Coordinates of C-alpha atoms in Angstrom, one line a residue:
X1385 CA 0.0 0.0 0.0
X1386 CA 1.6 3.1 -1.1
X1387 CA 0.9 6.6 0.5
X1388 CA -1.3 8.7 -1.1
X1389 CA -0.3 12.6 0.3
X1390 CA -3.3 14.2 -1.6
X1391 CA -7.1 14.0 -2.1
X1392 CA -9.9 11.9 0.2
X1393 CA -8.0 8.5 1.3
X1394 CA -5.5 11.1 3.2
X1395 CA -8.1 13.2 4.8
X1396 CA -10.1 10.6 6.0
X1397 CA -7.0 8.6 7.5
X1398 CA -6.2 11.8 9.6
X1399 CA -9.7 12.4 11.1
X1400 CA -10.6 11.0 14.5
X1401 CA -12.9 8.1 15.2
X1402 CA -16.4 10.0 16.1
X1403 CA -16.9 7.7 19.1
X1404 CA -14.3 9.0 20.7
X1405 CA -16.1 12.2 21.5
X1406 CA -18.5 10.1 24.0
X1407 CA -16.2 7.5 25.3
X1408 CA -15.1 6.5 28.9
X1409 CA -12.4 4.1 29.2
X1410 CA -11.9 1.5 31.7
X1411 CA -8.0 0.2 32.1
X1412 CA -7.8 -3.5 33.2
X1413 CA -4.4 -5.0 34.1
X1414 CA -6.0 -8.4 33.0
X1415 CA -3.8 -10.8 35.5
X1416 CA -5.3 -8.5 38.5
X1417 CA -9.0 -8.4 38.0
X1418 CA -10.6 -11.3 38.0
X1419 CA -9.9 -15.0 37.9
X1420 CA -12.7 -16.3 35.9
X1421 CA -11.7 -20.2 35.2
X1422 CA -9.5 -21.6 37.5
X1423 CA -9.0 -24.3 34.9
X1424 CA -6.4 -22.1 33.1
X1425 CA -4.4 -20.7 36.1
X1426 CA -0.6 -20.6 35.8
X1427 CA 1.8 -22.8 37.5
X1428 CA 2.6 -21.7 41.0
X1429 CA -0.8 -19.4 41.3
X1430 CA -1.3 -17.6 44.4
X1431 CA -4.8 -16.8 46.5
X1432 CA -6.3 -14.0 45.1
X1433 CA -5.7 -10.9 47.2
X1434 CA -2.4 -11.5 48.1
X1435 CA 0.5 -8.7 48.3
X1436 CA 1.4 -8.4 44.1
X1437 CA 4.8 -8.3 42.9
X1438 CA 6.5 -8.0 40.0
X1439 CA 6.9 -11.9 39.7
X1440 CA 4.1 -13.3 40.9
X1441 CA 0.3 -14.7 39.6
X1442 CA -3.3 -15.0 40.8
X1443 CA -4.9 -16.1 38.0
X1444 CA -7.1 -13.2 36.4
X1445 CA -8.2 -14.2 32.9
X1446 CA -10.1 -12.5 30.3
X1447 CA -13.0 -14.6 31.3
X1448 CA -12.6 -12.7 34.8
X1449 CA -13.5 -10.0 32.7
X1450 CA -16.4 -11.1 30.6
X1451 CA -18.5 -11.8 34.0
X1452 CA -17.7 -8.2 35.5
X1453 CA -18.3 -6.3 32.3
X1454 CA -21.8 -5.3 33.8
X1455 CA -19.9 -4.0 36.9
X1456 CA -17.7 -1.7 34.4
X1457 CA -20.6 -0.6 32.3
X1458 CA -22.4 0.4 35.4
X1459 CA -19.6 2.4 36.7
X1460 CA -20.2 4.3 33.5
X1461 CA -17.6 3.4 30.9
X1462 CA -18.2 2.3 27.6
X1463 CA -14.9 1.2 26.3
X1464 CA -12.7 -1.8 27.7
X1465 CA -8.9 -0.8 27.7
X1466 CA -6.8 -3.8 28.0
X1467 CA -2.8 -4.0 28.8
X1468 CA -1.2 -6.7 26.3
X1469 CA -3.3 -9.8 26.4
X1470 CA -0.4 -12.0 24.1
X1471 CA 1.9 -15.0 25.4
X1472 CA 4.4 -13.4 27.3
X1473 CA 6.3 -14.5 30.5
X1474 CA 5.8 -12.3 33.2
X1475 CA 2.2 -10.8 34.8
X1476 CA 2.6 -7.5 32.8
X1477 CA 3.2 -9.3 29.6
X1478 CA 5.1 -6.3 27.9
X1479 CA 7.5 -9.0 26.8
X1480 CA 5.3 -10.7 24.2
X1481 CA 6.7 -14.1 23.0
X1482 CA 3.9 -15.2 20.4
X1483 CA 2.2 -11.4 18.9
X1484 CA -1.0 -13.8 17.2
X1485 CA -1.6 -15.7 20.0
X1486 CA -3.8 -14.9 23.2
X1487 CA -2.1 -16.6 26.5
X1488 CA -3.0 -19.7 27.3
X1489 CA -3.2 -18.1 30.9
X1490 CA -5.7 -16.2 30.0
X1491 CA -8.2 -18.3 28.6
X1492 CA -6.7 -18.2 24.9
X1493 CA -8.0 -17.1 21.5
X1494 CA -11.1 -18.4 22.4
X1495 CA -11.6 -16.4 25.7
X1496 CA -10.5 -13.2 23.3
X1497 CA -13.5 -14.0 21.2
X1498 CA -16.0 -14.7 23.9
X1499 CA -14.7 -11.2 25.5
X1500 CA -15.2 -9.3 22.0
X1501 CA -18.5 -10.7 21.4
X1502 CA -19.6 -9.9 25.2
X1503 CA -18.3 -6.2 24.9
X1504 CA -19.9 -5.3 21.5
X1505 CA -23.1 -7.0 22.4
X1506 CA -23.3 -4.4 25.5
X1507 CA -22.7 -1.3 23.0
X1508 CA -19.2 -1.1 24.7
X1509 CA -15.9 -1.2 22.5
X1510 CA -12.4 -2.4 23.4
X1511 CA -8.9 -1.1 23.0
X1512 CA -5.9 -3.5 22.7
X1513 CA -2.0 -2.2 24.1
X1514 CA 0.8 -3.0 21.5
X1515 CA 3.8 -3.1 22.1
X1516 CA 6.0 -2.6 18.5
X1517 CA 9.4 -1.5 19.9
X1518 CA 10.4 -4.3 21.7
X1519 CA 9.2 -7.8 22.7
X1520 CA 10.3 -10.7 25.3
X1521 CA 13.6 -12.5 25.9
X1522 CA 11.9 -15.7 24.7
X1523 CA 10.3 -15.0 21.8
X1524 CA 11.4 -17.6 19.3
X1525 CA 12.7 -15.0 16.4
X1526 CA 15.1 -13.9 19.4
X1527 CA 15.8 -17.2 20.9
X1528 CA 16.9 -18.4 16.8
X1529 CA 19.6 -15.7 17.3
X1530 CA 21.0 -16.6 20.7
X1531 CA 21.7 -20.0 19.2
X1532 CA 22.4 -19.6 15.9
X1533 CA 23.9 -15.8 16.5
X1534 CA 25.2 -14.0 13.1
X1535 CA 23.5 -17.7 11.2
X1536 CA 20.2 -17.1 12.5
X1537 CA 17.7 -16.3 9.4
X1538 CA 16.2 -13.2 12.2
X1539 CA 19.7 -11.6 13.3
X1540 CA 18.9 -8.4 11.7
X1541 CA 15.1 -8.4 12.9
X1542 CA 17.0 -7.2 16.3
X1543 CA 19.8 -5.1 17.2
X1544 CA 22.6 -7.5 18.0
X1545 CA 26.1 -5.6 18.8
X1546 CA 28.3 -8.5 18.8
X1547 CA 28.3 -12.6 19.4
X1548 CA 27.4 -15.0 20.9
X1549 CA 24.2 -12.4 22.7
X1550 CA 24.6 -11.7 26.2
X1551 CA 22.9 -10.3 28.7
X1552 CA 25.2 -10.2 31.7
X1553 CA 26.7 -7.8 32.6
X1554 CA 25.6 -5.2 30.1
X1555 CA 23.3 -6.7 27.2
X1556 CA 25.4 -6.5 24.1
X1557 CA 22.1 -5.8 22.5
X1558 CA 19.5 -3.2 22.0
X1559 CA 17.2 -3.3 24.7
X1560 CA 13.6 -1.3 26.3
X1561 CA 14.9 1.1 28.8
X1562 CA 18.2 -1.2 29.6
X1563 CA 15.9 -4.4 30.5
X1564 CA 17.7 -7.5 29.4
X1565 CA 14.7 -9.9 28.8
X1566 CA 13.2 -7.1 26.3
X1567 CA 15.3 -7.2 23.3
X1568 CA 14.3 -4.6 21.1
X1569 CA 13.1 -4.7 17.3
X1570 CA 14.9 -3.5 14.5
X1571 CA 11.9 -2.0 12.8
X1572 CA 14.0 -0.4 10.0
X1573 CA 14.1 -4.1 8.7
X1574 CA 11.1 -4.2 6.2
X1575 CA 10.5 -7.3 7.4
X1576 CA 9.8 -6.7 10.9
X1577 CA 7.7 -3.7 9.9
X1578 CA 5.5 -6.0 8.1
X1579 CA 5.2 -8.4 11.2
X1580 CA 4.1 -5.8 13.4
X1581 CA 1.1 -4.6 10.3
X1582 CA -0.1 -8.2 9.8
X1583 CA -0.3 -7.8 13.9
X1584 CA -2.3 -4.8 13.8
X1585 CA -4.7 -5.8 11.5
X1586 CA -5.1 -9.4 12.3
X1587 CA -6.4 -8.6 15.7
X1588 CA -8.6 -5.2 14.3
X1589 CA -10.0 -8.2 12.2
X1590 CA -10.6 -10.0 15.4
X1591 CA -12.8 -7.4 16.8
X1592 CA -10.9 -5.0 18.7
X1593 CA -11.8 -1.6 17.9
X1594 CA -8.4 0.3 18.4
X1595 CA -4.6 0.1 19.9
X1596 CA -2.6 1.8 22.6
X1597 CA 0.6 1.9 21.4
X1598 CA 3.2 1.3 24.1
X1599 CA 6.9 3.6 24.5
X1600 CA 6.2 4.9 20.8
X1601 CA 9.1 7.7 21.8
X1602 CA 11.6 4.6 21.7
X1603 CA 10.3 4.0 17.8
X1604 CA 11.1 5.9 14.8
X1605 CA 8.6 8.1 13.6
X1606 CA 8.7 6.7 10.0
X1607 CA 7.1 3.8 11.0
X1608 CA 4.3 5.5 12.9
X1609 CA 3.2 7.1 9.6
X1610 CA 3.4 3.8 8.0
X1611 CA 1.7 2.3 11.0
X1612 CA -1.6 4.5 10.4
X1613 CA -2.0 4.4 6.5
X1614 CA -2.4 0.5 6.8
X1615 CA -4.5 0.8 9.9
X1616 CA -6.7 3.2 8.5
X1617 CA -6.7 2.5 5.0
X1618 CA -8.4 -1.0 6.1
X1619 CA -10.3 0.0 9.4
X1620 CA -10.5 4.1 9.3
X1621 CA -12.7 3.8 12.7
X1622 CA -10.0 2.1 14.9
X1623 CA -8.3 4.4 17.5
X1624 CA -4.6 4.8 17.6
X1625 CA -3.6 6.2 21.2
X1626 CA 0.1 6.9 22.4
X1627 CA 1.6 6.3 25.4
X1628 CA 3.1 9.9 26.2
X1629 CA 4.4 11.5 29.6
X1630 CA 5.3 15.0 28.2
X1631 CA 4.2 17.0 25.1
X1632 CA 1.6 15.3 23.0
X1633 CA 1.6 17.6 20.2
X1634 CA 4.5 16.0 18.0
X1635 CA 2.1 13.0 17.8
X1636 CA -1.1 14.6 16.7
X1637 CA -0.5 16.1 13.3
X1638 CA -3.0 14.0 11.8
X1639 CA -0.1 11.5 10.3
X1640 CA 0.6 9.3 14.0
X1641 CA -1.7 9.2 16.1
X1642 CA -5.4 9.8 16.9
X1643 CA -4.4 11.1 20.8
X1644 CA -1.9 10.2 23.2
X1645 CA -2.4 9.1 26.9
X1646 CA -2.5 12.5 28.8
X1647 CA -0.7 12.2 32.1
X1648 CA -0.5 16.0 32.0
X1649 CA -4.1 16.8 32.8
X1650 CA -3.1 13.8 36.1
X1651 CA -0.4 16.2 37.0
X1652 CA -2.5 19.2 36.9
X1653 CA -5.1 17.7 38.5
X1654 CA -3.2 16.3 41.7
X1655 CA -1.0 19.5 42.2
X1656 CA -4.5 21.3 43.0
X1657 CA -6.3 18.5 44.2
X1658 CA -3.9 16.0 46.1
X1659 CA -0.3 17.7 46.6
X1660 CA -1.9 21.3 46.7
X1661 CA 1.5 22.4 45.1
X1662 CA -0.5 24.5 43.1
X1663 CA -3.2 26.9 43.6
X1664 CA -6.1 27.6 41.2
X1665 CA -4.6 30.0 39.0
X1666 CA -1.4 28.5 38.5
X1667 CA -4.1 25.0 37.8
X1668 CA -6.1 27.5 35.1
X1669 CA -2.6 28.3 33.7
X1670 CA -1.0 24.9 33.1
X1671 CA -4.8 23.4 32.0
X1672 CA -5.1 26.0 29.2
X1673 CA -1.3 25.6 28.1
X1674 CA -2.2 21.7 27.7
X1675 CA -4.7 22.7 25.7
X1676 CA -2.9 25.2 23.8
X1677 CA -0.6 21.8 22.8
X1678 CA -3.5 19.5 21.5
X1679 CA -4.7 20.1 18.0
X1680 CA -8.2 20.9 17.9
X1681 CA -8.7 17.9 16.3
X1682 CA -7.2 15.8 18.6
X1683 CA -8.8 16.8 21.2
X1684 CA -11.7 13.8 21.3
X1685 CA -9.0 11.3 21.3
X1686 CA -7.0 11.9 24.3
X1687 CA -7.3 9.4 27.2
X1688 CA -7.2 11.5 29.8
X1689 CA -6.3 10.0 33.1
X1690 CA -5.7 10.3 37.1
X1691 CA -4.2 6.5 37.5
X1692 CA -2.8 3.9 35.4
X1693 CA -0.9 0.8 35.8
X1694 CA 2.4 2.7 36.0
X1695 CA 1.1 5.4 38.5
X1696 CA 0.0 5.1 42.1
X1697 CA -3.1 4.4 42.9
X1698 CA -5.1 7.4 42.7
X1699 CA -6.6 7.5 47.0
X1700 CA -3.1 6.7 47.6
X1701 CA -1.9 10.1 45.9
X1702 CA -4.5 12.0 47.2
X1703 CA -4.0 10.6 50.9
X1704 CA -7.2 8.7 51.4
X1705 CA -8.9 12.1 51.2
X1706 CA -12.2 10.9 49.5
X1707 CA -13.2 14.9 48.8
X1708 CA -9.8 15.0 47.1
X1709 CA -10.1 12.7 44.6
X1710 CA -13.6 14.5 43.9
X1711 CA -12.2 17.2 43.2
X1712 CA -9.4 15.4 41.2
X1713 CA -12.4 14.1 39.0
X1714 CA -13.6 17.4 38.1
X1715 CA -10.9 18.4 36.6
X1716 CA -10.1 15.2 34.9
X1717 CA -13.6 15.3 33.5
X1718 CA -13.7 18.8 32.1
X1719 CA -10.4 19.1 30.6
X1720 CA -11.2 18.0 26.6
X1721 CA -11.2 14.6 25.2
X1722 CA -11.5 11.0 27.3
X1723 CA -11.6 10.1 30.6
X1724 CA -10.2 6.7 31.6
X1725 CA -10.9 4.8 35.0
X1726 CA -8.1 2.6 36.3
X1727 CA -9.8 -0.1 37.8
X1728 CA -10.5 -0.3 41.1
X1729 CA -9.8 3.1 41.7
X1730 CA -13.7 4.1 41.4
X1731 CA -14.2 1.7 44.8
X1732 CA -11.0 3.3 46.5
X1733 CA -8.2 0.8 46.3
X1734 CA -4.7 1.9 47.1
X1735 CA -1.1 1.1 46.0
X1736 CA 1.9 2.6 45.6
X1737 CA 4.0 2.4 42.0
X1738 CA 4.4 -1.1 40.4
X1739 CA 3.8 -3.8 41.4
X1740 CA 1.8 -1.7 44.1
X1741 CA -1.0 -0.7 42.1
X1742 CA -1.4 -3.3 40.1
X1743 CA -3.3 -5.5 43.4
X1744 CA -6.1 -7.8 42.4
X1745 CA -9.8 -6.1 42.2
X1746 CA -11.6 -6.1 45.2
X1747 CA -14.8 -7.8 44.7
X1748 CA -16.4 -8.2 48.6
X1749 CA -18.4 -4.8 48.4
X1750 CA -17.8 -4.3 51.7
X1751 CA -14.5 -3.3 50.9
X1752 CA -15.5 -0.6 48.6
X1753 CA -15.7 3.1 49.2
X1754 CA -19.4 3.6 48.6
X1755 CA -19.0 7.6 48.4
X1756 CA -16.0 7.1 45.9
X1757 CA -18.1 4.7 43.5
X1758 CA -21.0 7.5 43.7
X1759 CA -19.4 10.1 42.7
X1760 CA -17.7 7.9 39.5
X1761 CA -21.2 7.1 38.5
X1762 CA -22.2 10.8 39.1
X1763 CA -19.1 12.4 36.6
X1764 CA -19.6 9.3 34.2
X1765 CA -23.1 10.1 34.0
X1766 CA -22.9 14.0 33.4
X1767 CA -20.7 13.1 30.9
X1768 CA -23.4 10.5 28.9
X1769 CA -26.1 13.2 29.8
X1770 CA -24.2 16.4 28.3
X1771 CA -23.6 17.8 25.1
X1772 CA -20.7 20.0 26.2
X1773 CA -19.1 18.3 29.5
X1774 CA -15.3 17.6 28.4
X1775 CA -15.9 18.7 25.0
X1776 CA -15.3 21.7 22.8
X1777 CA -13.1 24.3 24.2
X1778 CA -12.1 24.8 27.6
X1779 CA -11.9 27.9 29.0
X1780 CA -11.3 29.1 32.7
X1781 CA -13.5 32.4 33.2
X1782 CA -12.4 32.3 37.7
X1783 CA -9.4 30.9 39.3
X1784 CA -8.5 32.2 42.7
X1785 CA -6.8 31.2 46.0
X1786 CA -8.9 27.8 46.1
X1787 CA -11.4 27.9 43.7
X1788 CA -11.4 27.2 40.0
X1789 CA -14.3 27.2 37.6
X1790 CA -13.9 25.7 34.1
X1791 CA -16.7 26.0 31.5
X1792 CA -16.4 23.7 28.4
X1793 CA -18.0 25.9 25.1
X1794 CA -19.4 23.9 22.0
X1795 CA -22.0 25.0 19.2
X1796 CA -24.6 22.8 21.5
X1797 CA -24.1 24.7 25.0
X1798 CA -21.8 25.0 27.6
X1799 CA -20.8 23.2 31.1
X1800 CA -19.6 24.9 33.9
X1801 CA -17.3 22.4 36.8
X1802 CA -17.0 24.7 40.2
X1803 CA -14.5 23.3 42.9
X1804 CA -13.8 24.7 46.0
X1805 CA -10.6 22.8 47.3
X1806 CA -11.2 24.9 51.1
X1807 CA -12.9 23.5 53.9
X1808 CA -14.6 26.5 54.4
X1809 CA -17.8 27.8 52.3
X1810 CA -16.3 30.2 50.1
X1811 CA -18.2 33.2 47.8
X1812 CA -18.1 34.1 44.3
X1813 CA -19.5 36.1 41.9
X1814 CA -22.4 35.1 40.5
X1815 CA -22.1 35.2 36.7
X1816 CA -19.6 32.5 36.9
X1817 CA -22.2 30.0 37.0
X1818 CA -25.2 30.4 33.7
X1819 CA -28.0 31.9 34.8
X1820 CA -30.3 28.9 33.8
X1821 CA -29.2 25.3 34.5
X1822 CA -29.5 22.3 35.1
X1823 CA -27.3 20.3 37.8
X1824 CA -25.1 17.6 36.8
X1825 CA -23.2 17.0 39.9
X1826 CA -23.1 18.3 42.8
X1827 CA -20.3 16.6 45.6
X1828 CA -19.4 18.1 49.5
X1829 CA -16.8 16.6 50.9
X1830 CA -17.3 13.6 48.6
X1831 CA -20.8 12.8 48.9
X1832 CA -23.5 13.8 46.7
X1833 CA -25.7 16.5 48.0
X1834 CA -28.2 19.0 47.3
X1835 CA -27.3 21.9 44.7
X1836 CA -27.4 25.6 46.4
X1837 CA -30.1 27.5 45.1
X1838 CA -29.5 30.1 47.3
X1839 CA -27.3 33.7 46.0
X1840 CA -26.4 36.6 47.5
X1841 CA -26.9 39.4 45.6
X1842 CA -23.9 39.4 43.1
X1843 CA -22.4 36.8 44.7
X1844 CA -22.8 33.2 45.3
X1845 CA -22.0 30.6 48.0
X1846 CA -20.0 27.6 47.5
X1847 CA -19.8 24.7 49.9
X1848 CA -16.4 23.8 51.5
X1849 CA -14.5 20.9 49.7
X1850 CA -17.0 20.8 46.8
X1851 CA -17.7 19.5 43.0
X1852 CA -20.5 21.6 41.4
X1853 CA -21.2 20.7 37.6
X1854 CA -24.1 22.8 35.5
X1855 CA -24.9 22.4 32.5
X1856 CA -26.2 25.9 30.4
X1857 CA -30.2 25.3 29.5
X1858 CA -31.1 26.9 26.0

């Protein structure tokens, strides 16, 4: 398939899936969330619950995950983010070993097709993580070049320095981030380009609906322009999200990506609402610069987030202050484009960094955080129920001392998220919220309560340690 850098096919492949402008996602670490068929456990298993590591297994499957996708729609989210699901080694399974192949562990291709078949049935899409810069120590292509070194038929499908391959002391190979058992692809060799396409598409024929593309700072851009004109030549309506920790903006010319993973709206979001490192005007400032790097275009497509797999859990960060996080949601849910859920964090589990916060779901519900799970079925709602909320333009019209109010503008209306970060009942003027309304949410001190009606002349009172989202009435 050649490039085509003029007329239709090239528009199209840079527009953004439409779906993305209503979608919540919902990250699952898959080994973590449920064991659904003990018939499939690994070797060496532990009792679910048990203190994670970075070595050990309890079991989750994807069939785990097919009889708790009610749970996950009812929370609110309508699209299944998985991290890799393909034969790998380890519980993370960024070291892939077989790219076609589901892991036996967790339920196989079969399970994968039961799963797709569950999700799209429930009007719920899901999202795959692939991994195209590197794969596992034991992948066979890799293993054919230990043995056979500069004879093997795959030598220059990796990055081999010298023979025979060693990884001790130093890896005399090209590795991820220095990790010996993740021997890096050469993906300047046509041939492993045209491995990691037939992956693409072979499991976008399967039934996923899009990719999260893992470390693609570590790739060469080239083949990220490749990567999209076969995606979207064959399935224009896949998503193609980036893992990114800085800048997105490099990705999102319309010739990469779709969006990127947006830990900047996380650290914007905890400074003010968990670390209080920063106040609401320097919050207004850093939000509207974020936004100032996303293409318009983009915006739909980024998944923004508070917590993922390689983050602390998000009560953790914010303390076990329940109004915190509240107020962390706010903000995650008015800045532009898509919020994701890690799981577990919408009932209040805790964790440091890996392998912290990647501990198996909780499923007694009398270990869940009933306020927390209220107030992610409140934001998830207001977003299903608006025609503005995290959409359009954002703009910040008051930010000051401990209150910030953000109003998302489209053609269709306009949404205005108050917080009030202070204990204490604060005042402000009136105008800042639209004359005629309709209440979204409305959270004090976590909980869902009863909207104010009440103003002051020019000026209006705000509860202490509150979430107040309105919605403009036309």
């Amino acid at each position: 398939m050649e490039e085509m850098t003029i007329g239709r096919q090239t528009a199209r492949r840079a527009l953004v899936p439409r779906w993305l402008e209503s979608a919540v996602f919902y990250q699952v670490f898959p080994e973590r969330f449920c064991n659904g068929d003990y018939g499939n456990d690994p070797a060496g298993v532990e009792p679910w619950g048990g203190v994670p590591t970075r070595e050990n297994f309890f079991g989750g499957d994807l069939q785990g995950i097919v009889k708790n996708l009610d749970h996950i729609r009812a929370v609110g989210a309508n699209t299944l983010y998985l991290t890799p699901v393909f034969t790998a080694g380890t519980n993370h399974r960024y070291d892939g070993e077989d790219y076609f192949a589901i892991d036996p562990v967790l339920g196989g291709d079969a399970a994968f097709d039961e799963l797709v078949d569950a999700v799209h049935r429930r009007g719920m899409r899901i999202v795959l993580d692939g991994v195209f810069n590197h794969c596992g120590w034991h992948h066979p292509y890799f293993e054919d070049v230990v043995e056979k070194g500069a004879d093997s038929e795959y030598v220059n499908w990796f990055l081999v320095e010298d023979f025979p391959v060693a990884s001790h002391p130093v890896p005399n190979y090209a590795t991820c981030s220095g990790c010996a058992y993740l021997p890096k692809w050469n993906v300047c060799n046509p041939d492993v380009r045209e491995h990691h396409f037939k992956v693409a598409l072979h499991w976008l024929e399967r039934g996923a609906d899009g990719w999260r593309l893992d470390v693609p700072y570590f790739v060469n851009d080239a083949f990220w322009k490749r990567f999209r004109v076969v995606v979207k030549d064959r399935f224009p309506d896949a998503c193609l999200i980036g893992e990114e920790w800085r800048s997105p903006t490099r990705w999102l010319h319309g010739d990469m990506f779709d969006g990127t993973m947006n830990y900047g709206v996380r650290d914007l979001a905890l400074g003010y609402a968990a670390t209080r490192t920063a106040d609401a005007t320097v919050t207004a400032s850093a939000a509207l610069a974020l936004q100032d790097q996303i293409p318009r275009h983009a915006a739909p497509a980024m998944m923004n987030l508070l917590g993922s797999h390689d983050t602390p859990r998000l009560l953790q960060e914010c303390g076990g202050d329940v109004a915190a996080v509240c107020e962390a949601l706010g903000l995650l849910f008015a800045f532009p484009g898509a919020p994701m859920i890690y799981y577990g964090d919408e009932i209040g589990m805790v964790g440091d960094n890996d392998p912290g916060c990647r501990g198996c779901m909780l499923w007694d519900q009398r270990d869940w955080s009933v306020e927390l799970l209220a107030a992610f079925k409140s934001f998830t709602a207001a977003r299903r129920d608006s025609v503005s909320l995290g959409r359009g333009k954002l703009e910040i019209p008051y930010a000051v001392g401990d209150v910030i109010a953000l109003r998302n503008k489209t053609a269709k209306g306009s949404t205005i998220t108050l917080i009030n970060r202070n204990s204490a009942p604060t005042v402000l003027p009136a105008d800042v919220m639209p004359p005629q309304g309709r209440d979204l949410v409305m959270l004090v001190e976590g909980r869902l309560a009863t909207p104010p009606t009440h103003v002051f002349g020019d000026w209006l009172a705000v509860p202490g340690r509150s979430v107040w989202v309105v919605e403009e009435v036309r």
